[in-house]
Amino acid sequence: MKRLAGWIAASAALVVMLLGLPWDRLSCQRASCSMSVSYDTFGVWAIFIAIELAIPLAILTAILVGVLGLRDANEPRDIAVMAALGQTRAAAVRKAATTGGRHAAIGIGGAYVLTGILQLAVIAKSGWPLFTTDADLWLVRLSTAAVVTAALVLAHVIDATRPRRTPVERLHEDIAEQAPRRVSLRLRAATIGGIGAASAGLVVGLALAHNQAKGDAYFVAKNAAGIALAVLAIALGAMLLAVVIPWARGAAPAVLRASAAIAQRVGAPRLAVILEGRASTTSAVAGRIVGVLGAMAYLVAILAAGPTSPALSDRYVRTVAFATTGNPQLVIDQYRGIEGVGAVVVGRMHESIPDLSPILINPDDLTGVDETLRDLLSRYPTATIGGCGSSGGVDGFIPTGSVSLAAGCGGTYVNGSAVTFKTNAYALLVYAAQGVDKQALITTLDQTSPQGPGITFDGYSGGGSSSTSWVSNLIEAGMLLILVIVPMAALSVGVARRRRRDDATLAALGAQPRTLRAAVVVEATVVAAFSIAVGLGWGALSHVAVAVNFARQSLGGVITDSYLRWTLSSVPWVPLLLIGACAVVVFGVSAAVAARALQRRTPVENHRPVDSGVLS
């Protein structure tokens, strides 16, 4: 499974690097984009990456160790021979580290080169200097490659040194029983769960102890809540590795016995006997299969995320800002007359700071255009809406908090009744008409600027759908393919090959090929469905638990209109169910194909060692 482990590590690095590329440059004008040219902030980025990826990397390392432990029947024999010939532990470590480093250089190095080419292509298309624009991203991706490489090398070293066994014991490693637990799962769950519950309670307690509306929490309280939230996330990951996966390993035989009972009831006694026999085999390798599938499913679930805040109308395109000493109605009519524009809502801005000023809007003007923004402005008339959580005031206006928008760092909107000032600066919220191609409208707006006498300033802020939406969809599809589908197919082939000697013995005793193929498919499907359900389920629960982040944000004045709504929305339920079902189907179909291919060999041939590209 060394090649599969290298594929998984390289795929994970590729996905992270792709997500970090400057795709937004494809949809913003040069006047509205900044050019990062300095490496001064790389240390901050490196620390951020280390913290942000710490838990996923720990789980990835556990997955890689489990994958490397799914040995074919001939591989333990090779290891035993090397140990019998006098290979020392240090030599085994050096060889494993060299192998891991070589695979990382090929796979992860290739991902770095590929994403580098893509970055140059994106920047070239946007018209910026190739090698000086977003230069920090080269080092950021290099640090990502370094930490994923370290995870792969560490997994190879752990696999080569754990556990300490004699050459004779390694001969039977494939069928060795799972090691007994030294600490009960209940004690582990109570300890880790207690730490997580205490951390969550601290965050909620700090939020309740401070004025959430004005965000008047001290710096120490905000930092304490952030640290407690990080501890909670670590506890959830530790619970997966120390409690959830070990429990799933122990429960997998019972699930197989249940499938055997079902087979018996539907009139397949021979299949039931085979499944019952396999349920009685609680080997370490069988446990690793459950652990790998569960951890992979958890990683997909925890990285997938749904919306955690309201969004502007789907028809919203962008906000155009301008200041004029002439008649603003000329510019308003100009944008209302653009083909494809359905509505233009006029807001007012502070003339002296147009880039930072909140946009004052009359909620009634949004009726029938953007009901979400209208409702938020009416419900929180003295708060800011959007603007990355910024709650800065202007001209004596001190907001009581801020409501975040899913659009991110767009405009900051305020109910027009909250403050009054004279201004010559305006903001036009442009909405597309029903059924209009928004991308075509964005292209038109990119080529349009406010026209009229007395224009002293103009600019815009994005926030609606952009031309890079297809890029995010493509990355998500690629992540599903390279992180889920391909490894699942390879793992299922490995499971089928691992059973080839057992099936060869049963075939020699007269078992029907159809029955043996059915046993392989049922076992693979049942184990995959159970393991993936456990991983996805714990990932969904982790999303719900980490929703205490809403309470932490309230210490900075961020208002959440519905904790329950956005907690449940943070879990992408339908995509997770579709991914889980797709992975189970792929696992079962691949196992069926591998089983049929193995049955083309005679029982004697299946008893001999086979050079497997999948399991090498």
XYZ file of C-alpha atoms in Angstrom:
616
model
C 0.000 0.000 0.000
C 3.005 2.308 -0.209
C 1.946 3.721 -3.558
C -1.599 4.299 -2.320
C -0.276 6.102 0.766
C 1.820 8.316 -1.508
C -1.234 9.010 -3.674
C -3.350 10.018 -0.671
C -0.650 12.334 0.698
C -0.043 13.946 -2.690
C -3.790 14.336 -3.273
C -4.284 16.027 0.083
C -1.413 18.433 -0.612
C -2.770 19.177 -4.094
C -6.248 20.021 -2.781
C -4.881 22.379 -0.105
C -2.607 24.075 -2.646
C -5.424 24.457 -5.179
C -7.676 26.095 -2.596
C -4.915 28.609 -1.818
C -4.420 29.811 -5.395
C -5.466 33.423 -6.197
C -8.578 32.441 -8.159
C -10.281 35.724 -7.226
C -7.959 37.603 -9.579
C -9.979 36.188 -12.465
C -13.014 38.190 -11.351
C -11.668 41.485 -10.026
C -10.274 44.527 -11.774
C -6.724 45.680 -11.091
C -8.057 48.803 -9.433
C -9.755 46.697 -6.782
C -7.042 44.054 -6.210
C -3.854 44.432 -4.231
C -0.527 42.889 -5.269
C 1.286 40.916 -2.585
C 5.030 41.212 -3.177
C 6.574 40.824 0.278
C 7.751 37.774 2.197
C 7.677 39.629 5.517
C 4.427 38.000 6.626
C 5.488 34.456 5.754
C 6.190 33.641 9.396
C 2.616 34.532 10.286
C 1.304 32.404 7.419
C 3.489 29.467 8.492
C 2.124 29.639 12.037
C -1.414 29.894 10.683
C -0.897 26.831 8.469
C 0.592 24.847 11.350
C -2.396 25.609 13.587
C -5.067 25.308 10.907
C -3.781 21.994 9.549
C -2.628 20.422 12.827
C -5.714 18.260 13.368
C -6.219 17.269 9.696
C -2.508 16.390 9.463
C -2.696 14.228 12.584
C -5.674 12.384 11.115
C -3.938 12.160 7.721
C -0.905 10.605 9.409
C -3.149 8.072 11.126
C -4.771 7.257 7.758
C -1.385 6.783 6.116
C -0.181 4.522 8.935
C -3.341 2.462 8.594
C -2.994 2.229 4.806
C 0.625 1.119 5.087
C -0.494 -1.525 7.568
C -2.875 -3.148 5.056
C -0.284 -5.656 3.938
C -0.652 -8.312 1.329
C 0.043 -11.862 2.473
C 3.527 -11.852 0.902
C 4.727 -8.523 2.334
C 5.088 -9.612 5.982
C 7.203 -12.487 4.710
C 9.605 -10.053 3.010
C 9.873 -8.005 6.198
C 10.454 -11.168 8.205
C 13.206 -12.281 5.858
C 14.955 -8.889 6.122
C 14.764 -9.045 9.913
C 16.023 -12.623 9.942
C 18.960 -11.605 7.764
C 20.018 -9.138 10.436
C 18.462 -5.827 9.375
C 18.610 -3.522 12.385
C 15.801 -1.286 13.572
C 17.797 1.809 12.614
C 18.353 0.450 9.103
C 14.628 -0.255 8.758
C 13.871 3.313 9.828
C 16.334 4.763 7.319
C 14.901 2.656 4.515
C 11.333 3.626 5.415
C 12.205 7.321 5.622
C 13.960 7.142 2.262
C 10.941 5.461 0.682
C 8.555 8.026 2.150
C 10.756 10.900 1.043
C 11.033 9.521 -2.489
C 7.270 9.129 -2.823
C 6.764 12.623 -1.388
C 9.265 14.131 -3.824
C 7.402 12.574 -6.740
C 3.790 13.123 -5.630
C 3.860 16.226 -3.438
C 6.629 17.806 -5.522
C 4.494 17.261 -8.604
C 1.535 18.920 -6.862
C 3.728 21.929 -6.026
C 4.914 22.287 -9.608
C 1.389 21.877 -11.008
C -0.116 24.513 -8.715
C 2.803 26.821 -9.470
C 2.019 26.592 -13.181
C -1.654 27.245 -12.450
C -0.793 30.315 -10.363
C 1.309 31.741 -13.183
C -1.538 31.071 -15.626
C -4.099 32.818 -13.391
C -1.862 35.842 -12.853
C -0.986 36.049 -16.552
C -4.672 36.022 -17.475
C -5.426 38.771 -14.951
C -2.631 40.983 -16.349
C -0.386 41.259 -13.276
C 3.410 40.711 -13.174
C 4.027 36.962 -13.071
C 6.615 36.399 -10.354
C 6.067 39.371 -8.043
C 2.297 39.154 -7.669
C 1.135 37.030 -4.710
C 4.720 35.968 -4.162
C 3.915 34.856 -0.607
C 1.818 32.004 -1.977
C 4.913 30.208 -3.264
C 6.269 29.915 0.273
C 2.858 29.127 1.702
C 2.513 26.174 -0.665
C 6.090 25.139 0.086
C 5.272 25.012 3.797
C 2.163 22.951 2.999
C 4.300 20.535 0.991
C 6.791 20.323 3.854
C 4.243 19.413 6.527
C 2.459 16.839 4.333
C 5.842 15.332 3.410
C 6.674 15.094 7.102
C 3.370 13.286 7.693
C 4.104 10.760 4.927
C 7.681 10.110 6.095
C 6.506 9.772 9.697
C 3.854 7.265 8.644
C 6.476 5.152 6.856
C 8.750 5.233 9.913
C 5.924 4.285 12.285
C 4.914 1.419 10.006
C 8.496 0.113 9.908
C 9.014 0.256 13.673
C 5.605 -0.599 15.116
C 5.097 -3.028 16.664
C 8.266 -4.699 17.919
C 7.998 -8.244 16.617
C 10.300 -11.140 15.962
C 10.749 -12.416 12.402
C 8.520 -15.406 13.206
C 5.755 -13.137 14.532
C 5.908 -11.039 11.365
C 5.164 -14.117 9.305
C 1.697 -14.206 10.870
C 1.153 -10.448 11.037
C -1.699 -10.557 8.516
C -3.836 -12.812 10.705
C -2.742 -11.522 14.115
C -5.612 -10.633 16.407
C -6.233 -7.052 17.397
C -4.241 -6.009 20.435
C -6.314 -5.781 23.625
C -7.103 -2.295 24.868
C -4.940 -1.145 27.749
C -7.371 1.637 28.653
C -11.140 1.186 28.403
C -13.007 3.203 25.825
C -15.307 4.558 28.509
C -12.399 6.036 30.417
C -10.952 7.519 27.245
C -14.316 8.950 26.253
C -14.894 10.401 29.721
C -11.440 12.010 29.843
C -11.410 13.489 26.353
C -15.111 14.355 26.453
C -14.645 16.117 29.778
C -11.860 18.268 28.338
C -13.961 19.114 25.289
C -17.055 19.896 27.343
C -15.055 22.128 29.689
C -13.608 24.018 26.720
C -17.027 24.541 25.158
C -18.440 25.613 28.512
C -15.671 28.168 28.926
C -16.447 29.745 25.542
C -20.168 29.923 26.266
C -19.557 31.209 29.792
C -17.328 34.024 28.568
C -19.941 34.981 25.985
C -22.695 35.096 28.592
C -20.549 37.120 30.974
C -19.995 39.961 28.508
C -22.233 42.304 26.589
C -22.611 40.431 23.325
C -24.287 43.312 21.528
C -21.431 45.780 21.925
C -18.575 43.273 21.927
C -16.999 44.862 25.007
C -14.991 41.759 25.975
C -11.399 42.367 26.971
C -8.496 41.122 24.873
C -7.747 38.391 27.428
C -11.312 37.063 27.286
C -11.268 36.896 23.496
C -7.945 35.074 23.474
C -9.102 32.666 26.172
C -12.194 31.826 24.110
C -10.053 31.263 21.018
C -7.700 28.913 22.889
C -10.651 27.040 24.387
C -12.149 26.600 20.921
C -8.833 25.191 19.647
C -8.738 22.752 22.576
C -12.281 21.653 21.719
C -11.272 20.974 18.110
C -8.258 18.953 19.277
C -10.468 16.995 21.673
C -12.857 16.110 18.855
C -9.970 14.823 16.737
C -8.531 12.899 19.678
C -11.946 11.387 20.366
C -12.009 10.093 16.796
C -8.608 8.417 17.000
C -8.792 7.173 20.595
C -12.470 6.270 20.992
C -14.609 6.318 17.845
C -12.310 4.313 15.561
C -11.360 1.708 18.216
C -15.065 1.260 18.977
C -15.817 0.850 15.266
C -13.072 -1.772 14.987
C -14.611 -3.763 17.785
C -18.150 -3.362 16.454
C -17.341 -4.344 12.840
C -17.532 -8.132 13.491
C -21.005 -7.690 14.972
C -22.073 -5.846 11.820
C -20.765 -8.721 9.695
C -22.630 -11.218 11.880
C -25.780 -9.212 11.334
C -25.253 -9.401 7.573
C -24.709 -13.163 7.916
C -28.007 -13.462 9.777
C -29.747 -11.518 7.017
C -28.190 -13.792 4.387
C -29.465 -16.801 6.307
C -32.986 -15.393 6.380
C -33.066 -14.614 2.657
C -32.074 -18.173 1.759
C -28.302 -17.952 1.263
C -26.932 -20.341 3.935
C -23.541 -20.850 2.273
C -22.966 -17.123 2.047
C -24.060 -16.807 5.669
C -21.503 -19.415 6.768
C -18.664 -17.590 4.988
C -19.675 -14.211 6.446
C -19.990 -15.711 9.925
C -16.499 -17.153 9.589
C -15.057 -13.835 8.531
C -16.833 -12.064 11.381
C -14.966 -14.354 13.769
C -11.618 -13.151 12.367
C -10.755 -9.994 14.294
C -7.326 -9.470 12.743
C -5.285 -6.314 13.152
C -5.397 -5.729 9.399
C -9.205 -5.972 9.376
C -9.286 -3.368 12.132
C -7.004 -1.082 10.142
C -9.399 -1.226 7.193
C -12.210 0.039 9.400
C -9.962 2.718 10.852
C -8.759 3.975 7.472
C -12.267 4.188 6.010
C -13.668 5.893 9.104
C -10.834 8.427 9.313
C -11.093 9.266 5.607
C -14.831 9.824 5.932
C -14.319 12.012 9.006
C -11.697 14.099 7.222
C -14.069 14.713 4.320
C -16.923 15.581 6.697
C -14.934 17.943 8.884
C -13.425 19.806 5.921
C -16.769 20.174 4.158
C -18.762 23.129 5.439
C -22.121 24.698 4.795
C -23.134 28.336 5.269
C -22.823 29.816 8.755
C -24.369 33.208 8.078
C -27.035 34.763 5.837
C -26.243 35.801 2.273
C -27.427 38.557 0.007
C -29.913 37.772 -2.725
C -28.744 35.476 -5.520
C -29.476 38.345 -7.886
C -26.945 40.636 -6.207
C -23.965 41.376 -8.461
C -21.866 44.156 -6.909
C -21.839 47.555 -5.232
C -20.661 50.554 -7.255
C -19.422 53.522 -5.225
C -18.912 57.049 -6.506
C -18.756 60.656 -5.337
C -19.864 63.599 -7.409
C -20.391 67.312 -7.153
C -22.953 67.080 -9.925
C -26.293 65.325 -10.214
C -26.044 61.732 -8.838
C -29.253 60.790 -10.654
C -27.306 60.737 -13.919
C -25.103 57.903 -12.665
C -28.078 56.084 -11.124
C -29.959 56.199 -14.423
C -26.790 55.099 -16.243
C -26.616 51.828 -14.281
C -30.346 51.254 -14.322
C -30.210 51.467 -18.094
C -27.606 48.700 -18.480
C -29.056 45.634 -20.180
C -29.581 42.813 -17.687
C -29.831 45.043 -14.598
C -33.062 44.355 -12.734
C -32.743 46.828 -9.851
C -30.367 49.428 -8.471
C -30.725 50.283 -4.777
C -29.208 53.634 -3.828
C -27.234 53.988 -0.591
C -25.321 56.900 0.914
C -21.690 56.928 2.079
C -19.414 59.297 3.984
C -17.577 61.389 1.428
C -14.312 61.766 3.387
C -13.744 58.005 3.789
C -15.574 56.314 0.906
C -13.433 53.162 1.136
C -14.282 52.594 4.821
C -17.663 54.212 5.218
C -20.720 52.077 5.932
C -23.467 52.219 3.324
C -26.712 53.737 4.602
C -29.769 52.094 3.024
C -33.488 52.565 3.470
C -34.820 49.008 4.084
C -38.027 49.810 2.190
C -35.981 50.250 -1.002
C -35.020 46.560 -0.782
C -38.608 45.282 -0.801
C -38.972 42.690 -3.517
C -35.281 42.995 -4.375
C -33.304 41.589 -1.424
C -35.567 40.420 1.388
C -32.665 38.976 3.407
C -30.809 42.281 3.660
C -34.063 44.165 4.230
C -34.970 41.854 7.125
C -31.529 42.189 8.730
C -31.531 45.987 8.475
C -35.015 46.123 9.987
C -34.240 43.637 12.766
C -30.902 45.258 13.725
C -31.367 48.984 12.934
C -28.317 50.059 14.961
C -25.891 47.333 13.832
C -23.706 46.942 10.766
C -24.500 44.188 8.267
C -21.568 42.524 6.497
C -18.105 44.033 6.126
C -16.075 41.116 7.583
C -17.533 41.658 11.028
C -16.252 45.248 11.200
C -18.308 47.373 13.571
C -16.612 50.747 13.098
C -18.753 53.862 13.304
C -18.784 57.189 11.551
C -19.848 60.723 12.550
C -20.810 59.745 16.065
C -22.565 56.554 15.021
C -21.403 53.670 17.241
C -22.966 50.390 16.109
C -24.246 47.927 18.689
C -22.753 44.978 16.839
C -22.264 43.421 13.449
C -24.031 40.668 11.516
C -21.707 38.710 9.215
C -22.703 37.873 5.660
C -21.689 34.775 3.726
C -20.446 36.997 0.883
C -17.394 37.867 2.986
C -15.647 41.220 2.757
C -18.146 43.162 0.691
C -19.890 46.351 1.727
C -20.889 47.288 5.260
C -24.606 48.113 5.324
C -26.453 50.171 7.932
C -30.111 51.102 8.335
C -30.504 54.631 6.997
C -32.367 55.691 10.148
C -29.318 55.038 12.350
C -27.333 58.103 11.312
C -27.815 61.208 9.214
C -25.148 63.221 7.444
C -24.830 65.308 4.307
C -22.783 63.684 1.592
C -21.993 63.644 -2.093
C -20.883 59.983 -2.016
C -23.214 57.187 -3.028
C -23.259 53.402 -3.315
C -25.346 51.578 -5.896
C -26.295 47.970 -5.089
C -26.714 46.390 -8.519
C -29.036 43.401 -8.876
C -29.475 41.303 -12.003
C -32.854 40.793 -13.619
C -34.535 37.391 -13.413
C -33.077 34.869 -15.839
C -30.119 37.033 -16.834
C -26.648 35.544 -17.280
C -24.860 37.072 -14.288
C -21.415 36.405 -15.692
C -22.244 38.382 -18.825
C -23.564 41.206 -16.650
C -20.378 41.170 -14.558
C -18.330 41.469 -17.748
C -20.422 44.451 -18.792
C -20.015 46.110 -15.384
C -16.249 45.541 -15.516
C -16.200 47.713 -18.613
C -18.453 50.411 -17.127
C -17.571 53.310 -14.847
C -19.743 56.143 -13.492
C -20.136 58.899 -16.090
C -21.222 62.490 -15.549
C -19.966 65.946 -14.591
C -18.286 66.316 -11.208
C -17.222 62.701 -10.579
C -14.506 62.818 -7.879
C -14.254 59.164 -6.910
C -15.411 55.807 -8.184
C -14.853 52.165 -7.279
C -16.723 49.020 -6.502
C -16.817 46.069 -4.160
C -17.768 42.547 -5.162
C -19.860 40.113 -3.217
C -22.108 38.238 -5.588
C -21.343 35.246 -7.731
C -18.109 35.581 -9.634
C -16.510 34.062 -12.645
C -14.552 31.717 -10.391
C -17.589 29.790 -9.150
C -16.846 27.081 -11.688
C -13.329 26.844 -10.263
C -14.595 26.080 -6.753
C -16.992 23.490 -8.142
C -14.163 21.888 -10.116
C -11.921 21.756 -7.043
C -14.693 20.165 -4.993
C -15.266 17.543 -7.686
C -11.529 16.911 -7.891
C -11.295 16.587 -4.112
C -14.076 14.002 -4.174
C -12.318 12.095 -6.942
C -8.739 12.068 -5.698
C -9.387 11.965 -1.961
C -12.347 9.573 -1.880
C -13.071 7.672 -5.081
C -9.562 6.606 -6.116
C -8.389 5.558 -2.608
C -11.676 3.716 -2.020
C -11.260 1.760 -5.232
C -7.665 0.867 -4.406
C -8.544 -0.101 -0.836
C -11.359 -2.367 -1.993
C -8.979 -4.135 -4.374
C -6.588 -4.561 -1.468
C -9.333 -6.077 0.683
C -10.237 -8.534 -2.071
C -6.602 -9.526 -2.631
C -6.036 -9.982 1.093
C -8.778 -12.635 1.123
C -7.500 -14.478 -1.928
C -5.882 -17.334 0.017
C -8.988 -17.884 2.122
C -11.131 -17.911 -1.010
C -8.683 -20.260 -2.756
C -8.997 -22.726 0.122
C -12.792 -22.544 0.035
C -12.766 -22.963 -3.744
C -10.588 -26.067 -3.410
C -13.125 -27.457 -0.928
C -15.944 -26.964 -3.456
C -17.343 -23.511 -2.775
C -19.137 -21.987 -5.752
C -17.392 -19.001 -7.416
C -20.639 -17.008 -7.292
C -20.881 -17.534 -3.537
C -17.276 -16.457 -3.000
C -17.744 -13.327 -5.111
C -20.925 -12.498 -3.224
C -19.071 -12.902 0.080
C -16.338 -10.496 -1.035
C -18.860 -7.892 -2.224
C -21.085 -8.164 0.853
C -18.156 -7.978 3.266
C -16.609 -5.007 1.463
C -19.914 -3.146 1.177
C -20.998 -3.774 4.761
C -17.630 -2.828 6.256
C -17.391 0.265 4.037
C -20.944 1.410 4.802
C -20.468 0.967 8.539
C -17.034 2.640 8.651
C -18.031 5.549 6.424
C -21.257 6.105 8.359
C -19.288 6.267 11.609
C -16.749 8.715 10.155
C -19.312 10.979 8.525
C -21.528 10.877 11.603
C -18.742 11.908 13.947
C -17.689 14.606 11.480
C -21.225 16.024 11.459
C -21.349 15.978 15.263
C -17.984 17.735 15.352
C -19.385 20.487 13.120
C -22.271 20.938 15.519
C -19.949 21.020 18.548
C -17.590 23.566 16.998
C -20.615 25.828 16.451
C -19.760 27.339 19.855
C -17.559 29.530 17.643
C -20.683 31.687 17.315
C -20.380 32.412 21.027
C -16.692 33.274 20.646
C -17.491 35.671 17.800
C -20.059 37.430 19.977
C -17.186 38.599 22.206
C -16.171 40.800 19.275
C -19.671 42.122 18.721
C -20.697 39.692 15.973
C -24.421 38.982 16.110
C -25.890 35.644 14.978
C -29.578 35.878 14.136
C -30.271 32.174 14.791
C -27.790 29.870 16.556
C -29.813 26.720 15.859
C -30.378 27.536 12.200
C -26.737 28.231 11.355
C -25.449 25.402 13.530
C -27.496 22.915 11.516
C -26.706 24.707 8.242
C -22.972 24.435 8.925
C -23.240 20.714 8.142
C -23.699 20.003 4.408
C -26.067 17.100 5.034
C -27.059 16.238 1.467
C -23.525 16.392 -0.015
C -22.191 14.218 2.811
C -24.896 11.611 2.252
C -24.185 11.611 -1.488
C -20.431 11.308 -0.931
C -20.943 8.463 1.537
C -23.267 6.572 -0.806
C -20.908 7.102 -3.742
C -17.910 5.850 -1.741
C -19.775 2.709 -0.623
C -20.859 1.934 -4.171
C -17.322 2.424 -5.492
C -15.927 0.229 -2.730
C -18.379 -2.588 -3.443
C -18.060 -2.447 -7.244
C -14.256 -2.366 -7.111
C -14.217 -5.342 -4.739
C -16.503 -7.262 -7.111
C -14.226 -6.550 -10.076
C -11.131 -7.572 -8.114
C -12.816 -10.766 -6.880
C -13.799 -11.763 -10.403
C -10.256 -11.100 -11.640
C -8.760 -13.247 -8.865
C -11.095 -16.132 -9.677
C -9.531 -16.396 -13.103
C -6.516 -17.855 -11.315
C -6.489 -21.400 -9.971
C -6.578 -22.016 -6.207
C -2.918 -23.015 -6.326
C -1.954 -19.767 -8.075
C -3.885 -17.721 -5.531
C -1.923 -19.386 -2.734
C 1.333 -18.152 -4.224
C 2.689 -14.645 -3.546
C 1.559 -12.142 -6.157
C 3.291 -8.968 -7.252
C 0.523 -6.434 -6.605
C 0.911 -2.895 -7.834
C -1.908 -1.831 -5.530
C -0.449 -3.358 -2.397
C 3.184 -2.442 -3.001
